Every structure is written in structure tokens, then in C-alpha cells.
mmCIF file of C-alpha atoms in Angstrom:
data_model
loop_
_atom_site.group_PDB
_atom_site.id
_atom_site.type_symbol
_atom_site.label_atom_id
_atom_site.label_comp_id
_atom_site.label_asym_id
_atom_site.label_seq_id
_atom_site.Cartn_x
_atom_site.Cartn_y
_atom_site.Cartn_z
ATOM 1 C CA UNK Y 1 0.000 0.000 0.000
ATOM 2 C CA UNK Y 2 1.380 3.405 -0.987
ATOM 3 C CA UNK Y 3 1.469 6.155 1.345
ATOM 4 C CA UNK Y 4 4.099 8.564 -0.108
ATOM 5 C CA UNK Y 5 0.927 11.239 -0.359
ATOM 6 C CA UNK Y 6 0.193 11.193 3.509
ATOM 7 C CA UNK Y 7 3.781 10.852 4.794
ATOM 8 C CA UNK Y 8 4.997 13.994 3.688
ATOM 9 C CA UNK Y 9 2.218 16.015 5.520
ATOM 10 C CA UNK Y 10 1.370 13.424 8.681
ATOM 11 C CA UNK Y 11 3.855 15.394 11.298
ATOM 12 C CA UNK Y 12 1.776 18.707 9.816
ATOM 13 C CA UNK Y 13 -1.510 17.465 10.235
ATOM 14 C CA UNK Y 14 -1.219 15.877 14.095
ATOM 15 C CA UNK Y 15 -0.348 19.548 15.141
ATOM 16 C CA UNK Y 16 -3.058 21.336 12.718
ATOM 17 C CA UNK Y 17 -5.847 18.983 13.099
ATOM 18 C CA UNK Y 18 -5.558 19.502 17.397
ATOM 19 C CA UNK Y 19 -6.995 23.118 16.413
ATOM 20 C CA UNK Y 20 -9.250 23.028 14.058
ATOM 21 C CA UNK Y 21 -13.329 22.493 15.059
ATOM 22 C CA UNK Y 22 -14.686 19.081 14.680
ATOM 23 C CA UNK Y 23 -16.525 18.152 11.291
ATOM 24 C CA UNK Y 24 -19.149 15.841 10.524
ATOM 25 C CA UNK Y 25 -18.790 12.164 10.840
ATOM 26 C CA UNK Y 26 -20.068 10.282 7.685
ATOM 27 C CA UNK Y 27 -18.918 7.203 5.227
ATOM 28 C CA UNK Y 28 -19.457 9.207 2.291
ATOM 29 C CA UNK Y 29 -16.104 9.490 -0.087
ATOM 30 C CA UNK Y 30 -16.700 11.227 -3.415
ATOM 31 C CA UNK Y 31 -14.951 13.238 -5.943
ATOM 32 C CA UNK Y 32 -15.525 17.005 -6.350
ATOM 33 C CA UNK Y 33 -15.511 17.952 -9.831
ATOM 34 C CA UNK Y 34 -15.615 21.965 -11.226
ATOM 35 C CA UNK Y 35 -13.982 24.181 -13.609
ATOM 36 C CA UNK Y 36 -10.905 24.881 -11.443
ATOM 37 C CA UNK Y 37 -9.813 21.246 -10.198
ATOM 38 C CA UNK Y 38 -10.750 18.005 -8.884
ATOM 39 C CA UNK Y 39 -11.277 17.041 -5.152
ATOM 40 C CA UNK Y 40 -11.743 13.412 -2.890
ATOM 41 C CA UNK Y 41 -13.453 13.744 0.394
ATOM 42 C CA UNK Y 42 -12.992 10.700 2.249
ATOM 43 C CA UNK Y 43 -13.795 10.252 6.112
ATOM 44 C CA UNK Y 44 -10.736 7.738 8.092
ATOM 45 C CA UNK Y 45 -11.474 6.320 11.330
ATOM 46 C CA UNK Y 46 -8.714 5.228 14.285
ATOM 47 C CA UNK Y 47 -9.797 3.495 17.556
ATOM 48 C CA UNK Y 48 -7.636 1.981 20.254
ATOM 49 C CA UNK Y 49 -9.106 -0.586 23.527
ATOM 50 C CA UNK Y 50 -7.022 0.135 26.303
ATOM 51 C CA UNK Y 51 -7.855 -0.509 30.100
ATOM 52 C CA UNK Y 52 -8.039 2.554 32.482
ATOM 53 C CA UNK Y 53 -4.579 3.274 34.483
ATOM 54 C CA UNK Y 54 -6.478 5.406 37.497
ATOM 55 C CA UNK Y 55 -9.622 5.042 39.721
ATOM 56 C CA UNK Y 56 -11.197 7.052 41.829
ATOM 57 C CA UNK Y 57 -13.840 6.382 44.360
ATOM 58 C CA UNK Y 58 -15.467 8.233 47.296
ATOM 59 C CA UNK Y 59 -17.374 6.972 50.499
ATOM 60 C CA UNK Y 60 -19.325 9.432 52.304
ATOM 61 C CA UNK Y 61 -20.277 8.391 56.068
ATOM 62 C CA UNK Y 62 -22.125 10.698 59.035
ATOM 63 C CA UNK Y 63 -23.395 10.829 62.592
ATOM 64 C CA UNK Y 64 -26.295 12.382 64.027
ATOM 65 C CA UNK Y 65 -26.108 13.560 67.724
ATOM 66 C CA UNK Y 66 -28.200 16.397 70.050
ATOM 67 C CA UNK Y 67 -24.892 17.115 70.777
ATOM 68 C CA UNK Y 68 -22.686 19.256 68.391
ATOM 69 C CA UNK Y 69 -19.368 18.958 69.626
ATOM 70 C CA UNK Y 70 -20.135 15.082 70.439
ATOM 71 C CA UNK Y 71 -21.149 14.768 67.077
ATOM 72 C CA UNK Y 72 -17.642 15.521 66.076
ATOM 73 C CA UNK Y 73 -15.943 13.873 68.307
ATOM 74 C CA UNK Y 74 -18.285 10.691 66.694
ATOM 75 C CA UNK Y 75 -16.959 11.580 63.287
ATOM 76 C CA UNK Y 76 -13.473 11.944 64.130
ATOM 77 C CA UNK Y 77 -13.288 8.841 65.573
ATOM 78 C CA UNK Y 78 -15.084 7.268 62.476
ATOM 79 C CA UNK Y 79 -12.601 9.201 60.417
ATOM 80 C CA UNK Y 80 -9.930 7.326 62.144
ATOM 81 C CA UNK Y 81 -11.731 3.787 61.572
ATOM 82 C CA UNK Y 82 -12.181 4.289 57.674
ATOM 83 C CA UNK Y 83 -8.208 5.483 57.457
ATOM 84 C CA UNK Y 84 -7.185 2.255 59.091
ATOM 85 C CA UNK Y 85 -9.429 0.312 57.115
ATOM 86 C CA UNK Y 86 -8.672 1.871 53.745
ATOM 87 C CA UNK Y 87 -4.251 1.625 54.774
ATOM 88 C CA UNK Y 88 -5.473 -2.385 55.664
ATOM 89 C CA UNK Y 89 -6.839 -2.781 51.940
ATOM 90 C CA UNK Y 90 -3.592 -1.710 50.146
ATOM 91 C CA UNK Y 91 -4.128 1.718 49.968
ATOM 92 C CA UNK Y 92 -1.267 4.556 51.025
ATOM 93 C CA UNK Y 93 -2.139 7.482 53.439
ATOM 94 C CA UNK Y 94 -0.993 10.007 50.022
ATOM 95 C CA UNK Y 95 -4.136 8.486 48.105
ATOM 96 C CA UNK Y 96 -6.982 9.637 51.230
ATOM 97 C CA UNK Y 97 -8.327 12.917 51.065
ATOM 98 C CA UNK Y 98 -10.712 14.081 53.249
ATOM 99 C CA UNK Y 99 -13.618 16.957 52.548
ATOM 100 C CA UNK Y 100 -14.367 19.171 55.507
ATOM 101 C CA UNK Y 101 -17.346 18.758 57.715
ATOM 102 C CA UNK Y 102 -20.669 19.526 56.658
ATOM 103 C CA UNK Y 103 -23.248 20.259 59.563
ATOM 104 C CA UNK Y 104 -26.905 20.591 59.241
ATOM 105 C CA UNK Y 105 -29.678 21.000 62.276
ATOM 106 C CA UNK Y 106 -32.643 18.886 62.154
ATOM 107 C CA UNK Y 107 -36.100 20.080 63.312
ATOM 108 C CA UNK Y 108 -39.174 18.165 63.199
ATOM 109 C CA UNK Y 109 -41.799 20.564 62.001
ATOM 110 C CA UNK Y 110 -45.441 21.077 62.923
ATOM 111 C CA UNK Y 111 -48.130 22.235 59.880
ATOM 112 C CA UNK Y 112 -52.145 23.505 60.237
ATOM 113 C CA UNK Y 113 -54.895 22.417 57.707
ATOM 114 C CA UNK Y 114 -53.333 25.126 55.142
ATOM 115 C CA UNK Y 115 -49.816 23.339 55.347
ATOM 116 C CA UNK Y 116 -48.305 26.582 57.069
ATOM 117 C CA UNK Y 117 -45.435 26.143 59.651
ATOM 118 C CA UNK Y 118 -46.975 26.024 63.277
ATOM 119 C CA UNK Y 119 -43.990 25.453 64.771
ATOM 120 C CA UNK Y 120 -40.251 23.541 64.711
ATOM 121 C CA UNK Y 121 -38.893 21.220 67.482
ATOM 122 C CA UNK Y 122 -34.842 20.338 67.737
ATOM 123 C CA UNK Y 123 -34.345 17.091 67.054
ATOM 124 C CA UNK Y 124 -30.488 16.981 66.242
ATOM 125 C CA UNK Y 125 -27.617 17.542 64.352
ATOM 126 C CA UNK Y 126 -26.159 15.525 61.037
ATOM 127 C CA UNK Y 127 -22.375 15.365 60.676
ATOM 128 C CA UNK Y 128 -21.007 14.373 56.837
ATOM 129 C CA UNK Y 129 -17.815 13.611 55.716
ATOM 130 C CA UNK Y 130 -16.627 12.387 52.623
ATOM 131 C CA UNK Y 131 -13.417 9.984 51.463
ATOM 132 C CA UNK Y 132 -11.823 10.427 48.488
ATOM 133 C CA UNK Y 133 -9.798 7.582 46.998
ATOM 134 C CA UNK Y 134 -7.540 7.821 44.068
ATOM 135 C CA UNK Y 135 -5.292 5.191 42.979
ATOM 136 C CA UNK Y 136 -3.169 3.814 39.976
ATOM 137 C CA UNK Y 137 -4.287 0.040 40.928
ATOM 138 C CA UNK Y 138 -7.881 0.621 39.527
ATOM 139 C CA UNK Y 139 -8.384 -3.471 40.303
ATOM 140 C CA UNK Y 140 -7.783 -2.251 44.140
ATOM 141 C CA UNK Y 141 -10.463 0.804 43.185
ATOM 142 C CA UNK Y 142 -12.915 -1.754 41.910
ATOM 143 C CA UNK Y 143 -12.602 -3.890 45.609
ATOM 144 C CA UNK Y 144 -12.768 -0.807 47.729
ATOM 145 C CA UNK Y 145 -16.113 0.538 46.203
ATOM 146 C CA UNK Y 146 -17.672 -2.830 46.916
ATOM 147 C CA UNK Y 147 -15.803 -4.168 50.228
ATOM 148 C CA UNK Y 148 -16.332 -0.499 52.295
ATOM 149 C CA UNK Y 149 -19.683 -1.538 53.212
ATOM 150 C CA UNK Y 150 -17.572 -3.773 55.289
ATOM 151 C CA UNK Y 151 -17.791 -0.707 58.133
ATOM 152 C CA UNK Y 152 -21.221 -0.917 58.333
ATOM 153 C CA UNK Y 153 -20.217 -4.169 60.708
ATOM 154 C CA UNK Y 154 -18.316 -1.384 62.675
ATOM 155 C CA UNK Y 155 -21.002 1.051 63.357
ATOM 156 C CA UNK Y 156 -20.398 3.393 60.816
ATOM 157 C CA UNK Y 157 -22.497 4.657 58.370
ATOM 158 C CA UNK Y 158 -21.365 4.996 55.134
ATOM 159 C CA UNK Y 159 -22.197 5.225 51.302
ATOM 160 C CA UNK Y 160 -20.060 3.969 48.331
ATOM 161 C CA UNK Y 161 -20.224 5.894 45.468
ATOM 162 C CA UNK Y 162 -19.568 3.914 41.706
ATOM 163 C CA UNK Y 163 -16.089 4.442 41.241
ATOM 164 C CA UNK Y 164 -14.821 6.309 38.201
ATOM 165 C CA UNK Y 165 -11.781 4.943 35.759
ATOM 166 C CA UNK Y 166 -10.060 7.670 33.704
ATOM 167 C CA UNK Y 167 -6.208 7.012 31.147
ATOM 168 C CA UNK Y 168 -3.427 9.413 31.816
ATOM 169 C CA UNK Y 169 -2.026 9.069 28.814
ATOM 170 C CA UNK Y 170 -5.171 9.698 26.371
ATOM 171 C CA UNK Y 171 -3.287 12.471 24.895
ATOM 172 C CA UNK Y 172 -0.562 10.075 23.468
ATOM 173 C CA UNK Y 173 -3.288 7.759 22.865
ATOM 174 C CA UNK Y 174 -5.495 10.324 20.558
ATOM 175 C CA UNK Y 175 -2.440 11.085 18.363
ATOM 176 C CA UNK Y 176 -1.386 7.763 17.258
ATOM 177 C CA UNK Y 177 -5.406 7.460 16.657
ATOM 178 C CA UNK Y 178 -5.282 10.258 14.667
ATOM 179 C CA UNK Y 179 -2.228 9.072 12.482
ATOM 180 C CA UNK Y 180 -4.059 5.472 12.362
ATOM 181 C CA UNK Y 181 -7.255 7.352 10.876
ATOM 182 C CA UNK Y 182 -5.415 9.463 9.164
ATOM 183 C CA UNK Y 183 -3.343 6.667 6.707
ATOM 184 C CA UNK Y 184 -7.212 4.948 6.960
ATOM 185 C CA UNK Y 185 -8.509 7.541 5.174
ATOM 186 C CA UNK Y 186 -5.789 7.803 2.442
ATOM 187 C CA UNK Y 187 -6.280 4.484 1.945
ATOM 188 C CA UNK Y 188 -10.204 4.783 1.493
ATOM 189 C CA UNK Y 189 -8.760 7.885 -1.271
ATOM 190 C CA UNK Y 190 -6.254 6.056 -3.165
ATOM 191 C CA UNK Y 191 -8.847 3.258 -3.751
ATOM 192 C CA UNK Y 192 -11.492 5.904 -5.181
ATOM 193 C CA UNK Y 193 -8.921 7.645 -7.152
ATOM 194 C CA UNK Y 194 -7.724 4.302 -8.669
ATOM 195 C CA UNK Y 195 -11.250 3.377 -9.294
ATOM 196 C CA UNK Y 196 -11.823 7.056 -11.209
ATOM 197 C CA UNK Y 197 -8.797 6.187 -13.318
ATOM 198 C CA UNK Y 198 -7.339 9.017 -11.662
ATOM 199 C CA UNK Y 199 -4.004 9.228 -9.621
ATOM 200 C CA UNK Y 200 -4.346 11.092 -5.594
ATOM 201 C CA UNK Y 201 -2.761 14.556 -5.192
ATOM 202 C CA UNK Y 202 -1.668 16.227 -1.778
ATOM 203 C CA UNK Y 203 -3.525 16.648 1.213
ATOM 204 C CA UNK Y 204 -5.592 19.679 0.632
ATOM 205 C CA UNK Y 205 -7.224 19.973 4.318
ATOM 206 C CA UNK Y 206 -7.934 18.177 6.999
ATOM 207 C CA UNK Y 207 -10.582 18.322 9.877
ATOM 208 C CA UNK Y 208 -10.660 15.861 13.190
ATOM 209 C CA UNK Y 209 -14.178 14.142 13.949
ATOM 210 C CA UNK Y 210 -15.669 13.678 17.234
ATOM 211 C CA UNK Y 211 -13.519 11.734 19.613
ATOM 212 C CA UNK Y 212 -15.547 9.120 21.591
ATOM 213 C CA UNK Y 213 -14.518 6.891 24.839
ATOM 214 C CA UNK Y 214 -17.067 4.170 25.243
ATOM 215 C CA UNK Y 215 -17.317 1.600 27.138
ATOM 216 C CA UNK Y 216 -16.049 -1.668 25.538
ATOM 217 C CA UNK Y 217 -18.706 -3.982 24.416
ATOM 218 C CA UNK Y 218 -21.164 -1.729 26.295
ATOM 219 C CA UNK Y 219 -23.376 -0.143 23.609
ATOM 220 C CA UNK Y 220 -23.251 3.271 24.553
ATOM 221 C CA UNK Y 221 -24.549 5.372 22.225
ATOM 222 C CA UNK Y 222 -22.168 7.624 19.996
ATOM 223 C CA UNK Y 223 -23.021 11.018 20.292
ATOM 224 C CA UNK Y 224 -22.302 14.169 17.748
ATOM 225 C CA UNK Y 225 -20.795 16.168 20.638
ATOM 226 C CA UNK Y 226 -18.351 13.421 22.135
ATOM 227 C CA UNK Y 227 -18.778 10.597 24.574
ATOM 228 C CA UNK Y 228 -16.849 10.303 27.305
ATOM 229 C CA UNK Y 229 -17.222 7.230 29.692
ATOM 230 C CA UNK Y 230 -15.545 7.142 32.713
ATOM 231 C CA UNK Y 231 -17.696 3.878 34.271
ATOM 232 C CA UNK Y 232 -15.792 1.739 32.605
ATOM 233 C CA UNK Y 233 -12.427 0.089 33.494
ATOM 234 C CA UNK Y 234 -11.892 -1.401 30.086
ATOM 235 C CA UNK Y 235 -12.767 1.781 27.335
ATOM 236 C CA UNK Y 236 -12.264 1.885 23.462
ATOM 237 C CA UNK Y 237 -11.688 5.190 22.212
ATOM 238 C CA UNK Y 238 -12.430 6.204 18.496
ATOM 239 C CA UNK Y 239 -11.679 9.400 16.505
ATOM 240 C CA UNK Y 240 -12.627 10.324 13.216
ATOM 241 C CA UNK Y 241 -11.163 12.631 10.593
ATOM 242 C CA UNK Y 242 -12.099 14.229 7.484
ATOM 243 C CA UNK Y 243 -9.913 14.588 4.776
ATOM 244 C CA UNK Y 244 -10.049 16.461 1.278
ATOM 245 C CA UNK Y 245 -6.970 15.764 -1.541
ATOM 246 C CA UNK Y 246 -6.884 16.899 -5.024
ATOM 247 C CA UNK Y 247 -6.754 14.697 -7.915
ATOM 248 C CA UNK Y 248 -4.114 14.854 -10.304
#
């Protein structure tokens, strides 16, 4: 397969096509004729699987007590139970972060016939605190998320949020995607060009697609503005590209 018309211009294109807006995404290729020259549209796609390489997760746990400074005291001490638990699983004292306290008073409320407020009484005060986990070992992430209900057994009340799974290195990732989609859609060219009895010219412009991360095997919908799952552990990203050449 010859690619002599898209080397020349590939190292180009990966910087120019990081600007420029997204296009439509379609599987239409066609030659442009008109007085002044000849043109191929063509549309190349590049996807990649990869698994995630960082997970986050929060737990979010609270006390109620009449007592304010009790109920802190409560909190701290759960504080203290969730950190030992969490360092127990595998995780590393750098990878907790804590949110401050949140406080709010509780009344129970008394209404007339007409639903207006007759009066409040002070039942007590709720305490929350959340846990944020990130980590590199999203296979620890995944346990965590489903093993901290484990503190229940300990008194403490807490909710485990779904985890989320992001790739730090999507931005090497989308390049070599965009080179793959790229040389797939100069390929998709010289084949309609060849068919026209007509031989491809240079790379006239070139405009990047939407850029999707899906889940893999989940199917998510595509959408025109960009999905980006971060459910997942195991993702396959897509990006297309749209690319006009003359015709010589």
C-alpha cells in the first residue's frame, strides 16, 4: 500500500488537526468535480481498547447527635476507623483525602390544615464527611467501592459511590489514533482515485471528527458532541477525521 501522499504532511496534520473544530462524521467518499480542479473527500477512522490506568472512588459516612461537639468527636473517631481500614486494603495514606465537615440542624416541624409552619422542634444535628480515593491500581479501586460496606459491621455509616476509571495518557493515545485514521482515510482515497482512473494529489485539508470513549462492548450510544465514559475500566476510544486531496 502506498502512502508517499500522507507521509509527507502526517507530522503537519497531528499539530493542525488539534486546532481546528470538529466536522461531521459520515462514510461518504466522493470526488468534487468543477472548472478549477478536482477534489476526494474521504472520512478515516482510528480506535484503540485500552484498560483505564487510574480510579477514583469516594465513600461518604455521618453521625447524628443532640450534641454538636459530640457529634464531632463521633466523626473523628469514624474518620480514624475508615483510614485504618482503607491503609489495611492496600491503599497509602498520600491516596486519602478528606472533605471538611458539613453540619446541618434537624427540626421536626409542625403544619395547620393550610400546610403553614406552626412550629419547629430540635431534634439533632447531622455530621457528613466524605473519602476520596484515588489510585493507579484501579483493580484495588474496583474492591474498595464494593468491600467499604464492610464498616457498616463497625457502626459506621457509610455510602459507596460507583467508582470512576479515567487514562493518563489519552493524549498520546489520541495522536497515534489520529495518524491510524489518518493513513485509513488515504487508503479509502487512493482506492477511489484508482477506481476514477485518476491518480491522488496532496492533502488539501484536513478536519478531526468527534472523539468518543465508550465503554467496551457496552453499547453506549455515539453522540455528535463526544462521549466520554468514565464507568468503565476497560474503554475503546475512536476518533474520526475528514480529509479532502486533489486529484491529479
Amino acid at each position: 500500500m502506498n502512502y508517499k501522499h500522507i507521509k509527507p504532511h502526517l507530522n503537519t496534520f497531528v499539530i493542525f488537526i488539534a486546532i481546528v473544530g470538529a466536522a461531521a462524521i459520515g462514510a461518504q467518499a466522493f470526488i468534487n468535480r468543477n472548472s478549477h480542479s478536482d477534489r476526494i473527500y474521504v472520512t478515516g477512522l482510528g480506535s484503540s481498547d485500552f484498560k483505564s490506568d487510574l480510579g477514583v472512588w469516594t465513600g461518604r459516612y455521618s453521625v447524628e447527635n443532640v450534641d454538636l461537639k459530640e457529634g464531632y468527636t463521633r466523626l473523628q473517631e469514624h474518620r480514624d476507623a475508615i483510614t485504618k481500614f482503607l491503609l489495611e486494603k492496600g491503599f497509602k495514606d498520600e491516596d486519602l483525602t478528606f472533605s471538611s465537615v458539613s453540619t446541618e440542624t434537624n427540626y421536626r416541624n409542625k403544619y395547620d390544615d393550610h400546610g403553614n409552619l406552626l412550629d419547629q422542634t430540635f431534634l439533632n444535628y447531622s455530621l457528613t464527611q466524605a473519602v476520596d480515593v484515588q489510585s493507579k491500581d484501579v483493580d484495588l479501586i474496583s474492591k474498595i467501592s464494593r468491600e467499604a460496606t464492610e464498616l457498616i459491621n463497625e457502626g459506621i455509616d457509610i455510602y459507596s459511590d460507583r467508582p470512576s476509571y479515567y487514562y493518563t495518557e489519552l493524549a498520546k493515545l489520541k495522536i497515534k489514533m489520529l495518524a491510524e485514521a489518518t493513513i485509513d482515510g488515504t487508503t479509502r482515497a487512493e482506492q477511489i482515485a484508482e477506481n476514477a482512473n485518476n491518480s491522488l494529489g496532496d492533502l488539501r485539508n484536513a478536519q478531526m471528527g468527534v472523539f468518543q470513549i465508550t465503554a467496551q462492548n457496552g453499547g453506549e450510544d455515539y453522540s455528535w458532541g463526544g462521549t466520554f465514559n468514565t464507568s468503565a475500566m476497560y474503554k475503546t476510544a475512536s476518533v474520526t477525521v475528514r480529509l479532502e486531496f486533489g486529484v491529479d
